[in-house]
mmCIF file of C-alpha atoms in Angstrom:
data_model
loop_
_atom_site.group_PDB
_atom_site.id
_atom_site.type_symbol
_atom_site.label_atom_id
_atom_site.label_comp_id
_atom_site.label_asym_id
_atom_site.label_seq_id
_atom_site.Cartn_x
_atom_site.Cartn_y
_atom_site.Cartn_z
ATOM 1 C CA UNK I 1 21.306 -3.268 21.577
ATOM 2 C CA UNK I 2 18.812 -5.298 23.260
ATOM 3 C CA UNK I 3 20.959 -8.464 25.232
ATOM 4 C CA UNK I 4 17.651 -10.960 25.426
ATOM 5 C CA UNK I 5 19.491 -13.203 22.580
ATOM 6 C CA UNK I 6 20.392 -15.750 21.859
ATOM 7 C CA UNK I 7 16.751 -16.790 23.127
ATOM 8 C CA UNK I 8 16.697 -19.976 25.900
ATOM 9 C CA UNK I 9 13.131 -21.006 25.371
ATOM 10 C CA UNK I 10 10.786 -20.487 22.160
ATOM 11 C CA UNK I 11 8.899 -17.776 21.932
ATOM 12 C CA UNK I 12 5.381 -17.863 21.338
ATOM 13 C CA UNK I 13 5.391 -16.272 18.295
ATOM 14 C CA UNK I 14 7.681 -14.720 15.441
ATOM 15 C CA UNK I 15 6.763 -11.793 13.046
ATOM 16 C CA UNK I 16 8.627 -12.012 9.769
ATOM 17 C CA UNK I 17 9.070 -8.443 7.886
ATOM 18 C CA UNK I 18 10.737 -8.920 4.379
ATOM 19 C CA UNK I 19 8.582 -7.792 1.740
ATOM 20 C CA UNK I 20 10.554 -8.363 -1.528
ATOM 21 C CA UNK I 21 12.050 -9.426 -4.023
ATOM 22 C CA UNK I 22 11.362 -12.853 -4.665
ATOM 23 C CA UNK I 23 15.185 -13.991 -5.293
ATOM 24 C CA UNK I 24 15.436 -12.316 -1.240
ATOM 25 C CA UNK I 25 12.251 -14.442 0.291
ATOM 26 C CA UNK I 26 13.242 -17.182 -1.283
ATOM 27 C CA UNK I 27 16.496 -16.699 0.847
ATOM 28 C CA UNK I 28 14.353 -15.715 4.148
ATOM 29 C CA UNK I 29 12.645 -19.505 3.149
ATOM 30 C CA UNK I 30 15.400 -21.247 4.780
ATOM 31 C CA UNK I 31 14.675 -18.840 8.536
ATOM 32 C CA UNK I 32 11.596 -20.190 8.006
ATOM 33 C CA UNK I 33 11.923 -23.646 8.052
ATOM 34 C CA UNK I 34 14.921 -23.592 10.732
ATOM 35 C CA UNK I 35 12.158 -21.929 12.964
ATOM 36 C CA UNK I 36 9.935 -24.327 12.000
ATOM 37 C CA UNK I 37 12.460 -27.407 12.917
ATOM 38 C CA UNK I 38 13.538 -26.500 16.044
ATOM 39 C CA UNK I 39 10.044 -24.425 17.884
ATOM 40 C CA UNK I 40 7.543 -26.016 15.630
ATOM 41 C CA UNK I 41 4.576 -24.790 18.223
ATOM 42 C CA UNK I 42 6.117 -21.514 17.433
ATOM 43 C CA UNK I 43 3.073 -19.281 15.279
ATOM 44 C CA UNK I 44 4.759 -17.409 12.698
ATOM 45 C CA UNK I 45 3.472 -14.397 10.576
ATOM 46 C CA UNK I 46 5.524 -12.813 7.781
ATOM 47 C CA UNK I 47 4.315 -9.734 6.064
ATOM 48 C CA UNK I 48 5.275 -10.105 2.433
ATOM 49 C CA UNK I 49 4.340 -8.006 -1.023
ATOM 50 C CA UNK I 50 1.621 -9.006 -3.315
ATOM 51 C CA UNK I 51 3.551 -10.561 -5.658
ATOM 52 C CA UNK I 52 6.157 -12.668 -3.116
ATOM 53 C CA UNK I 53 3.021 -14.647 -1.768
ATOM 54 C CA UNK I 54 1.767 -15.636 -5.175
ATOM 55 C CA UNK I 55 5.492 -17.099 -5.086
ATOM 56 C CA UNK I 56 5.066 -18.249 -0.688
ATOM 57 C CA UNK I 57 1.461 -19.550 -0.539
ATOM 58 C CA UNK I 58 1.598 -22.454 -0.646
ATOM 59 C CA UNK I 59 3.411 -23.139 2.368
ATOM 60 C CA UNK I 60 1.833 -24.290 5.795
ATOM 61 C CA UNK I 61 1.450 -23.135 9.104
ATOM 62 C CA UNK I 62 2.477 -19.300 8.547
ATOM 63 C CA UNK I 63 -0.197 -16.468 8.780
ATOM 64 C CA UNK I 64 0.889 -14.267 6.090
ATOM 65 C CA UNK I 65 -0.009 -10.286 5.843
ATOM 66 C CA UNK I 66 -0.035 -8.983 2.204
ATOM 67 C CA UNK I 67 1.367 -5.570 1.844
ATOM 68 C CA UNK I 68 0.667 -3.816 -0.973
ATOM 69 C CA UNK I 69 3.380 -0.922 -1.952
ATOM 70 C CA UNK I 70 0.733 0.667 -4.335
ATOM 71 C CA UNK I 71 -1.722 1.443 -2.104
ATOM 72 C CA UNK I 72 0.504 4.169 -0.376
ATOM 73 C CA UNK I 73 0.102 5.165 3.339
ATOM 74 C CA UNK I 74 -3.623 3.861 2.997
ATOM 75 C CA UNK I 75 -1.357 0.160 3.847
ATOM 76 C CA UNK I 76 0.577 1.608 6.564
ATOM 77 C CA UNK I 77 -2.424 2.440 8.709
ATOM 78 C CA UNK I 78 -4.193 -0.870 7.428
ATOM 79 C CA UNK I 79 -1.568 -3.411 8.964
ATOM 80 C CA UNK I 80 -1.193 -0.506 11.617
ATOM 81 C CA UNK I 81 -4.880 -1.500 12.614
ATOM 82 C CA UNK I 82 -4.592 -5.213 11.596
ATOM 83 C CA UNK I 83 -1.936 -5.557 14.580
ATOM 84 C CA UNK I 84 -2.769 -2.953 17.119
ATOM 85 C CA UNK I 85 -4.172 -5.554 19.571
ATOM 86 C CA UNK I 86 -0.777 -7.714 18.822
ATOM 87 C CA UNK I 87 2.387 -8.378 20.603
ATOM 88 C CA UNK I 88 5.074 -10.562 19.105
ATOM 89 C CA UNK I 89 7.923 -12.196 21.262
ATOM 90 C CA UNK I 90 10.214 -11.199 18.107
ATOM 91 C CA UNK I 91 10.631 -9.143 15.017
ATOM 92 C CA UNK I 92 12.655 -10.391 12.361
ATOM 93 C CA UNK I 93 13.643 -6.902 10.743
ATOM 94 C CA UNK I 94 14.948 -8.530 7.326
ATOM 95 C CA UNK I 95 14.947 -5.309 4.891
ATOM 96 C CA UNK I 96 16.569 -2.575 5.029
ATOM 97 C CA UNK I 97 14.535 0.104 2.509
ATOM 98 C CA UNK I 98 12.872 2.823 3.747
ATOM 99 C CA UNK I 99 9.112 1.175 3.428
ATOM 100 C CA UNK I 100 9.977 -1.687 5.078
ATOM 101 C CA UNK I 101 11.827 0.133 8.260
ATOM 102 C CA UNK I 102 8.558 2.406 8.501
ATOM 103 C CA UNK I 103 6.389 -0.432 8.183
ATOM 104 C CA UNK I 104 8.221 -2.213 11.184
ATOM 105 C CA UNK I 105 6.788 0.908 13.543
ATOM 106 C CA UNK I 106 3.682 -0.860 13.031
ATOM 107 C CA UNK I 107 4.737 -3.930 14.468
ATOM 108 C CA UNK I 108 5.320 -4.355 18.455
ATOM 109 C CA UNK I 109 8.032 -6.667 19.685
ATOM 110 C CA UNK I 110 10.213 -6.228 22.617
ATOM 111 C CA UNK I 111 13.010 -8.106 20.184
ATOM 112 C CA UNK I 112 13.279 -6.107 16.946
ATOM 113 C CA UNK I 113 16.672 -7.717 15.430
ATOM 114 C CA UNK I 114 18.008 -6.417 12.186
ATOM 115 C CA UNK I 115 20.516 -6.747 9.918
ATOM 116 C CA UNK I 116 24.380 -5.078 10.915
ATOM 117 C CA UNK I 117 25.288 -1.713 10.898
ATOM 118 C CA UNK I 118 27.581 -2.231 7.915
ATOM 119 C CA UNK I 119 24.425 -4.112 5.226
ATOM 120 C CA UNK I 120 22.117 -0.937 6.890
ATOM 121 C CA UNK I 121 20.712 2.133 5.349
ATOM 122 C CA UNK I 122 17.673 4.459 5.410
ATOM 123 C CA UNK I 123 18.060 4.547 9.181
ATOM 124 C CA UNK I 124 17.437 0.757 9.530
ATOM 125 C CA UNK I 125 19.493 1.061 12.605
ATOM 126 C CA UNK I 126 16.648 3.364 14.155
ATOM 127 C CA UNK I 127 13.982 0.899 13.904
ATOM 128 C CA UNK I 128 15.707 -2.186 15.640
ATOM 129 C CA UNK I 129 17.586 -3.061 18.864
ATOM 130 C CA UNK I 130 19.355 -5.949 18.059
ATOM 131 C CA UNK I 131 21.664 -7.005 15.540
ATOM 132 C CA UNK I 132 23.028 -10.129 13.541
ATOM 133 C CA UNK I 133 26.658 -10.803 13.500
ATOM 134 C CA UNK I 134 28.855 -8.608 11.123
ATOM 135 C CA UNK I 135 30.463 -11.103 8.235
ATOM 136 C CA UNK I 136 32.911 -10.320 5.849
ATOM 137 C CA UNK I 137 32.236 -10.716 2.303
ATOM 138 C CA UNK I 138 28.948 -13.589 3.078
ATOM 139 C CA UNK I 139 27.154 -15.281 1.075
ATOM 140 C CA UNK I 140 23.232 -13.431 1.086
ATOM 141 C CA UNK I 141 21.548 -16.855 2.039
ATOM 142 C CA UNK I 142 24.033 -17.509 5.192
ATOM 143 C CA UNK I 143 23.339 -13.685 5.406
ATOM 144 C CA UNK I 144 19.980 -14.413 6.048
ATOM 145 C CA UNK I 145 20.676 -17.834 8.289
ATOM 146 C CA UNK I 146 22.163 -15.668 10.644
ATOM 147 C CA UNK I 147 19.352 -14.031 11.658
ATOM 148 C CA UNK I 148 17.942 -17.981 12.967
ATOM 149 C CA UNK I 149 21.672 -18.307 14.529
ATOM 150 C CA UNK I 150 21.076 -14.965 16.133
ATOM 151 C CA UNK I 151 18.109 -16.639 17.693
ATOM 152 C CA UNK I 152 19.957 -19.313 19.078
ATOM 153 C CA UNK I 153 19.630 -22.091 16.366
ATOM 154 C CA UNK I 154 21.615 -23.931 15.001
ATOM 155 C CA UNK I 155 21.847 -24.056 11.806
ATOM 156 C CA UNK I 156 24.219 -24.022 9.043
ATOM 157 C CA UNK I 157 22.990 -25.140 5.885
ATOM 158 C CA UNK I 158 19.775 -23.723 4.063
ATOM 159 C CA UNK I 159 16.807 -25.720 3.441
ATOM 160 C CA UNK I 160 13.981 -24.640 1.319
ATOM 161 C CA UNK I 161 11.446 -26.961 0.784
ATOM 162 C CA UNK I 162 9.579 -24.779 -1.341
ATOM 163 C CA UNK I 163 6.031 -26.815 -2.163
ATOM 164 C CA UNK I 164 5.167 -27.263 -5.917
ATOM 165 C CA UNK I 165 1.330 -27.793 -6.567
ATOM 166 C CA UNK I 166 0.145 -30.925 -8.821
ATOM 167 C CA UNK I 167 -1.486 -28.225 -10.524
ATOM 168 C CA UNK I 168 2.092 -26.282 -11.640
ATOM 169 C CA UNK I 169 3.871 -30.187 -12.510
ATOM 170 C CA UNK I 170 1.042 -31.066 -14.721
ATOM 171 C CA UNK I 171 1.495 -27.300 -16.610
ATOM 172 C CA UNK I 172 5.220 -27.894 -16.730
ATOM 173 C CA UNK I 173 4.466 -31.507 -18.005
ATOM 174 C CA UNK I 174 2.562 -29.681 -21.402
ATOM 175 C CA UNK I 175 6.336 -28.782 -22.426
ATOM 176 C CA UNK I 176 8.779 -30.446 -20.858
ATOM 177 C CA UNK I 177 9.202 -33.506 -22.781
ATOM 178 C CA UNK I 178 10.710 -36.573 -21.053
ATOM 179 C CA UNK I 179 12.953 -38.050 -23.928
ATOM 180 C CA UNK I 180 15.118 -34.825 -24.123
ATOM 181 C CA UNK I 181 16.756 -32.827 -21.834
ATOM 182 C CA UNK I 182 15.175 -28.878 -21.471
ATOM 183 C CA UNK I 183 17.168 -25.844 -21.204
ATOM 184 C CA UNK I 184 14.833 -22.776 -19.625
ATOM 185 C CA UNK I 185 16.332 -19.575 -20.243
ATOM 186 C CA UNK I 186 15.029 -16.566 -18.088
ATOM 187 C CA UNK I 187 16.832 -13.976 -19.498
ATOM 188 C CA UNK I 188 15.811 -10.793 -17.349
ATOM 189 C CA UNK I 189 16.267 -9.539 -14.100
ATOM 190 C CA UNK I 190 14.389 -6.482 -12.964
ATOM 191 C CA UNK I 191 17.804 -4.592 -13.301
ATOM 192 C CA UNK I 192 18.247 -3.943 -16.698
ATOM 193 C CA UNK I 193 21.551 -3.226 -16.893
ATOM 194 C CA UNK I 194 22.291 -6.691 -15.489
ATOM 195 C CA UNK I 195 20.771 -8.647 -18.300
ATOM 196 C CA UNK I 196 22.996 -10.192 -20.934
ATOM 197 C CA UNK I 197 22.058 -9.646 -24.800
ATOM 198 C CA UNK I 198 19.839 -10.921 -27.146
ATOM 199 C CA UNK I 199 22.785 -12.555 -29.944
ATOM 200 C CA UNK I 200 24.032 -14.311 -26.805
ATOM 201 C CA UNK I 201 21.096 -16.008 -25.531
ATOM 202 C CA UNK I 202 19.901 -16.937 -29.199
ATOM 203 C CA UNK I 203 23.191 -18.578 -29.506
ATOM 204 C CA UNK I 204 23.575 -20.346 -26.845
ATOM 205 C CA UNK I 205 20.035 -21.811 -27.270
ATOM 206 C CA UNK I 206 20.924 -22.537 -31.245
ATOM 207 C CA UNK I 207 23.526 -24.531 -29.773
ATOM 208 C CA UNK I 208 21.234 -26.436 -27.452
ATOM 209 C CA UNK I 209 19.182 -27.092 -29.882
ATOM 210 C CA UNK I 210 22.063 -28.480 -32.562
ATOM 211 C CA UNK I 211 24.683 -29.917 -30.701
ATOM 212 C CA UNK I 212 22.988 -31.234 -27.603
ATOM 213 C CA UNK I 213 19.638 -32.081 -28.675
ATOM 214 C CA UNK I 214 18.087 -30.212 -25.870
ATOM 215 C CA UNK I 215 14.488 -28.562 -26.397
ATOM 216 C CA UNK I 216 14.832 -24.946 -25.337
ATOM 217 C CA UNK I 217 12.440 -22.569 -22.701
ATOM 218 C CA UNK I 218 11.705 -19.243 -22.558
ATOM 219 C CA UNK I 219 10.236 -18.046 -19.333
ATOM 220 C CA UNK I 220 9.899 -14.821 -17.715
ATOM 221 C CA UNK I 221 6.837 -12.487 -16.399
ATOM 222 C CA UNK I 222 4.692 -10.011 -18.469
ATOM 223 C CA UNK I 223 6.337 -6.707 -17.907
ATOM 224 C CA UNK I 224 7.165 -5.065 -21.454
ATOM 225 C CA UNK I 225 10.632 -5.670 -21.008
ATOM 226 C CA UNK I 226 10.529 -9.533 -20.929
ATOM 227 C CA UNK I 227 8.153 -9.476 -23.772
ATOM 228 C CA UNK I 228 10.254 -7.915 -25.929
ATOM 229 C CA UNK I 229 13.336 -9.598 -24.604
ATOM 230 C CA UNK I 230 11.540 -12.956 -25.447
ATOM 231 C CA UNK I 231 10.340 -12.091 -28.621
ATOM 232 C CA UNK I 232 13.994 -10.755 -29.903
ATOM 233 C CA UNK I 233 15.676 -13.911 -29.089
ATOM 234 C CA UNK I 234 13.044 -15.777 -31.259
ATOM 235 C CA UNK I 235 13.527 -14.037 -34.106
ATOM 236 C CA UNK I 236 17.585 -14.109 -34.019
ATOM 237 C CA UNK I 237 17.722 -18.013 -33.151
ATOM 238 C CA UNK I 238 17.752 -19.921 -35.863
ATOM 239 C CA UNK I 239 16.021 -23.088 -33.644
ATOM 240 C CA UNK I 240 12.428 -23.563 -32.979
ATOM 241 C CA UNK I 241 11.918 -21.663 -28.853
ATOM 242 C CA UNK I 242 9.405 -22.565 -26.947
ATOM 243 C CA UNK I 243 8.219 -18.954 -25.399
ATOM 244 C CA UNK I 244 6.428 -19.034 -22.530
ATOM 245 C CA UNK I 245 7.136 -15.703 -21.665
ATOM 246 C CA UNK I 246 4.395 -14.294 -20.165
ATOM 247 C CA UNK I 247 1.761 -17.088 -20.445
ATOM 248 C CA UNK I 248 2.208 -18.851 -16.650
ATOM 249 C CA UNK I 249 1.244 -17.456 -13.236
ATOM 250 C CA UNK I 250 4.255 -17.966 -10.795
ATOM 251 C CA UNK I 251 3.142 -21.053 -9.383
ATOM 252 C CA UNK I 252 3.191 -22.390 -12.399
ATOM 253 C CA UNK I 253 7.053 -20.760 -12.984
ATOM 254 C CA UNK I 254 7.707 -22.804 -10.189
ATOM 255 C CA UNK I 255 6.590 -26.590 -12.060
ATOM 256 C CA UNK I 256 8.790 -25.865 -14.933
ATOM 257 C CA UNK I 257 12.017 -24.388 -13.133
ATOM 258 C CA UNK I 258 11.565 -27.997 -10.963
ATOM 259 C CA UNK I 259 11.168 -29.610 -14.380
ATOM 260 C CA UNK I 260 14.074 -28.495 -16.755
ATOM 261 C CA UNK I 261 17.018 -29.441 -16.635
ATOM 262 C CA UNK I 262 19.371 -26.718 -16.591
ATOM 263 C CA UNK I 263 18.337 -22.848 -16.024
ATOM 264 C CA UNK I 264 20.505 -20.058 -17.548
ATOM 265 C CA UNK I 265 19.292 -16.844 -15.997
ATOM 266 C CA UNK I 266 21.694 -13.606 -15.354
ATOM 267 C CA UNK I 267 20.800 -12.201 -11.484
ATOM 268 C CA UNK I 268 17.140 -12.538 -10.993
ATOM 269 C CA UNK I 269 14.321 -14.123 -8.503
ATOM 270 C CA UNK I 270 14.185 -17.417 -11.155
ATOM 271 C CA UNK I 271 17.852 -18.290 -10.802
ATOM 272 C CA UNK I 272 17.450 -18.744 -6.774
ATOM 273 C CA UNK I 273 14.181 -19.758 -6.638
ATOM 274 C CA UNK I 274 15.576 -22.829 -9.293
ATOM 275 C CA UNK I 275 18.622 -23.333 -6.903
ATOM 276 C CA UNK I 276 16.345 -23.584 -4.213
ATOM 277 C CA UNK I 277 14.621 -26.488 -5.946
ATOM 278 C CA UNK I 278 17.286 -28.202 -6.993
ATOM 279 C CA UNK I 279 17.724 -27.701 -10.125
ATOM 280 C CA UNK I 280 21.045 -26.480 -11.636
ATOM 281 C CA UNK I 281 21.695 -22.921 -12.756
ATOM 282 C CA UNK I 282 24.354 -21.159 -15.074
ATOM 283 C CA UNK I 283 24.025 -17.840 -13.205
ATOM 284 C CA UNK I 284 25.587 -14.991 -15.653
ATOM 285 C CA UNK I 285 27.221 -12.118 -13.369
ATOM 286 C CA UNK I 286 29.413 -8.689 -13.940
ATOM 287 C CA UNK I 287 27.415 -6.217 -12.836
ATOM 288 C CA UNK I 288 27.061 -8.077 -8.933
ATOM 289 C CA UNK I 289 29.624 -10.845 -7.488
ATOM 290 C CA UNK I 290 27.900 -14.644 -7.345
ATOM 291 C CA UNK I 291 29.916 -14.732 -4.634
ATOM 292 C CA UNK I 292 27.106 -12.348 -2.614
ATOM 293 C CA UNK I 293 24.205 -13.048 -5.097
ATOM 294 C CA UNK I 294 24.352 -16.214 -6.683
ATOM 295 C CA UNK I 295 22.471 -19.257 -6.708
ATOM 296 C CA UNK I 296 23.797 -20.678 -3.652
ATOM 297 C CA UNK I 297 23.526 -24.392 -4.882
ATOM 298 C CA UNK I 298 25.579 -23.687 -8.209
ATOM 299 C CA UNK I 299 27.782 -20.902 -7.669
ATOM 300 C CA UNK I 300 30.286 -22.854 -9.521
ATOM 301 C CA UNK I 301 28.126 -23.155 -12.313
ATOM 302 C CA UNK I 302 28.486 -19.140 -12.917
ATOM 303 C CA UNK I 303 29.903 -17.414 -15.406
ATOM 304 C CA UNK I 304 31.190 -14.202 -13.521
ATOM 305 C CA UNK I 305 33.120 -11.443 -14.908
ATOM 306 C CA UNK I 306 32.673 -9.142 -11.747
ATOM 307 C CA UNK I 307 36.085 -8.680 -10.674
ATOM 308 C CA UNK I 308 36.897 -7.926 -14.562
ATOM 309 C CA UNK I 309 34.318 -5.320 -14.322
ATOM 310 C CA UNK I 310 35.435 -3.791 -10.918
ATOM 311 C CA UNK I 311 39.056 -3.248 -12.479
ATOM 312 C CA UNK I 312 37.968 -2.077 -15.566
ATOM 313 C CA UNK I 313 34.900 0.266 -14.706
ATOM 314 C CA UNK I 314 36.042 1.275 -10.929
ATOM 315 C CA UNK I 315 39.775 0.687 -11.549
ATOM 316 C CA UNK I 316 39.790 -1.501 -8.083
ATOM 317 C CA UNK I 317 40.438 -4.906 -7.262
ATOM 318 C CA UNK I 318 36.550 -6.705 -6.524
ATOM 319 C CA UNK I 319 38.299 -7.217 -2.605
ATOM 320 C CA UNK I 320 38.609 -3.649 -2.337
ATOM 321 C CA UNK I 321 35.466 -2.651 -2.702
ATOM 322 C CA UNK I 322 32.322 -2.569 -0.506
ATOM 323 C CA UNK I 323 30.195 -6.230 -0.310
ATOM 324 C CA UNK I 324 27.828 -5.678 -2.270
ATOM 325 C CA UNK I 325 28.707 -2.676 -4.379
ATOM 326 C CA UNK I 326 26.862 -3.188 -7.711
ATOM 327 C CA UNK I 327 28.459 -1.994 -11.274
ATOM 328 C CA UNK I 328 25.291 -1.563 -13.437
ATOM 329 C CA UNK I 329 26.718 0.441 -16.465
ATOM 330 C CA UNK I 330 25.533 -0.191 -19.844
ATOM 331 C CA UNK I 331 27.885 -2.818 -21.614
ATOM 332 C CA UNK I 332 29.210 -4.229 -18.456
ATOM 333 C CA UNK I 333 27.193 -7.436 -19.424
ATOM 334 C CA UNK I 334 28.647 -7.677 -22.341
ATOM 335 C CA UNK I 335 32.169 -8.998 -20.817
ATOM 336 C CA UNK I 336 30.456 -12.698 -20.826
ATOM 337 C CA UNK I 337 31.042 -14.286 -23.869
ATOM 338 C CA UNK I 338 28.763 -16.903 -25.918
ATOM 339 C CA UNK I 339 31.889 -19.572 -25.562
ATOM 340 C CA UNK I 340 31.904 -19.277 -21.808
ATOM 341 C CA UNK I 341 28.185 -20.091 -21.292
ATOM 342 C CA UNK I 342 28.241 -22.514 -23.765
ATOM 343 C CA UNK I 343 31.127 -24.452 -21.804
ATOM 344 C CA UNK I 344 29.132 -24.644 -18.806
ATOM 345 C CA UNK I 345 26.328 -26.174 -20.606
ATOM 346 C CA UNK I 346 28.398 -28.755 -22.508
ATOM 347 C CA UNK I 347 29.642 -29.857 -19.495
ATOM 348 C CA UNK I 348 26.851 -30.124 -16.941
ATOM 349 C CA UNK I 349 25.167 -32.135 -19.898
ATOM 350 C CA UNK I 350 28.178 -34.077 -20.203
ATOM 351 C CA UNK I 351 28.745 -34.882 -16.843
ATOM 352 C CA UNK I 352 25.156 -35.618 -16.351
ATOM 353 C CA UNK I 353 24.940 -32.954 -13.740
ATOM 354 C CA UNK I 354 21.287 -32.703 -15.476
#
C-alpha cells in the first residue's frame, strides 16, 4: 500500500469517484468541504451519476463529471477520453461496486486510496494502493471522514453545507404554512423490503393531523413504486395529505426537507440529505442498523428494531454479525409499531425539538 500519506503539503488537485446513491454523496459532502477548509486552492473534480448532481449542483468550486450508468461502456471510454491528458495528485476511491472500481482505471493518480479490506468487494482492493483505517462497527459518515483524516486532516465532525436555491424555498413556501408545524413523510427507499406499510404511515399522519395540529407531506420521486405508495396512504388516512409525490425536481426536495419540521422516512437518500440540513428525522430501521445508516444528526430519533430482527430472522445477536449485514425479508418492517413512531413525534413536538 502506497506510504505517501498522510500528505505534508496540498496537492494540486483531488479527483472524487463516488457515483451514488444520494443518501452516500450526501455523506462524501462533508470530504468535500474538509478539503475545501483546509487546501482551499486545492481544484477538485468528483465524478458523480446523473441523478446525484441534480442533488450536488449547486455547490461551488468543484468540476463535476456526470456519469451516466445507462449509457454502458459507450461512458467508460467517454470519461476515458475526457481525462487522458489528466493527472491527479489523488484519487479518492469512495465505492466499492464493480462500475465504479472499473471506472477508476480511467482515472490516473499516483495516490488511489480506498476504502479497507474488510467494507471491500468486487476486487476494490485491485484498483487502489492505499487504504483508510479499519473501524469497528462506524458510523457511514465518520466512515467517509476518514478518507479526509487519511489525508492528513483533521477533522472530526461532518459539515455539509448543502446550498438551497431561492428558487426551491419559494416552492417549499407554496405548502409549508408558517402557523403550523409540517410533518413530511417520505415513505420509500429504493429497497423495498426496507419500507414500512401503508396502515402505519396513514396513522401516524391521522394522528398528526388530530392530535398535534400538524399539516402533513408526502414527498418522494416518480418511480411507480412511490406513486402508488403515495396514493395508498391517501386513501387509508382519514386526514386531508398533501401529496407531492412526484410533482418536485430534487432541488426543489431539498426547499421543503429544509422547511418541515420533522421528516419520518425509513432508510433512504431524503432521511440524510434532511439530517444534513438540519432538520430532524424519525429514521424507521429493521432491515439495516441506524447505528451504520442512520441520519447521523438524529440517530436517537430512530425507531430501530434491527437487533430484534437479527435474533429473530438470523438467530444472532446484531454484535455478532458482519457491519453492515442487511436483513431485507418481507415482513421484517413490520416489527415497528404505529405507537413507537408516534412517541417520537409527540415528543420532538413537545419538546420543541421542531
Amino acid at each position: 500500500m502506497n506510504t505517501a500519506l498522510p500528505l505534508t503539503s496540498p496537492p494540486a488537485n483531488i479527483c472524487i469517484l463516488r457515483l451514488s446513491a444520494l443518501g452516500d454523496v450526501t455523506h462524501t459532502l462533508p470530504v468535500v468541504r474538509a478539503i475545501q477548509r483546509y487546501w482551499p486552492q486545492t481544484r477538485i473534480t468528483w465524478i458523480c451519476g446523473k441523478l446525484e448532481y441534480r442533488l450536488l449542483a449547486e455547490i461551488e468550486n468543484i468540476r463535476f463529471i456526470v456519469f451516466d450508468k445507462k449509457a454502458g461502456w459507450r461512458e467508460y471510454w467517454r470519461i476515458r477520453k475526457l481525462l487522458r491528458d489528466e493527472q491527479f495528485d489523488v484519487l479518492l476511491h469512495m465505492q466499492v461496486a464493480l462500475r465504479a472500481n472499473l471506472l477508476s482505471a480511467m482515472i490516473r493518480a499516483p495516490i488511489r486510496l480506498g476504502w479497507d479490506p474488510e467494507r471491500s468487494r468486487d476486487f476494490h482492493q485491485q484498483f487502489i494502493n492505499a487504504h483508510i483505517e479499519s473501524v469497528q462497527r462506524q458510523h457511514q459518515v465518520q466512515g467517509f471522514l476518514a478518507f479526509a483524516r487519511a489525508l492528513g486532516l483533521d477533522v472530526v465532525d461532518p459539515e455539509w453545507n448543502l446550498p438551497v436555491t431561492e428558487a426551491a424555498r419559494a416552492f417549499a413556501a407554496q405548502y409549508v404554512m408558517p402557523d403550523k408545524k409540517t410533518l413530511l413523510i417520505s415513505p420509500c427507499s429504493s429497497h423495498k423490503l426496507r419500507n414500512w406499510h401503508v396502515q402505519g404511515y396513514a396513522e401516524v399522519a391521522d394522528h398528526a393531523v388530530r392530535e398535534l395540529g400538524m399539516q402533513v407531506i408526502l414527498s418522494g420521486g416518480p418511480s411507480e413504486l412511490e406513486w402508488d405508495t403515495a396514493a395508498a396512504i391517501e386513501r387509508e388516512a382519514q386526514s386531508k395529505l398533501i401529496n407531492l409525490v412526484g410533482q418536485n425536481t430534487l432541488q426543489e426536495s431539498l426547499g421543503l426537507l429544509q422547511a418541515v419540521d420533522v421528516v419520518l422516512s425509513p432508510d433512504s437518500g431524503p432521511a440524510h440529505i434532511a439530517s444534513a440540513l438540519g432538520t430532524p428525522v424519525i429514521g424507521l430501521y429493521a432491515c439495516t442498523w441506524s447505528q451504520r445508516s442512520g441520519p447521523y444528526r438524529y440517530l436517537d430519533e430512530c425507531v430501530d428494531h434491527f437487533e430484534q430482527a437479527a435474533e429473530q430472522i438470523l438467530h444472532k445477536p446484531a454484535a455478532a454479525l458482519r457491519w453492515g449485514t442487511k436483513i431485507e425479508r418481507p415482513g421484517v418492517m413490520d416489527l415497528i409499531e404505529v405507537d413507537e413512531v408516534v412517541a417520537r413525534l409527540e415528543q420532538l413536538v413537545s419538546t420543541d425539538s421542531v
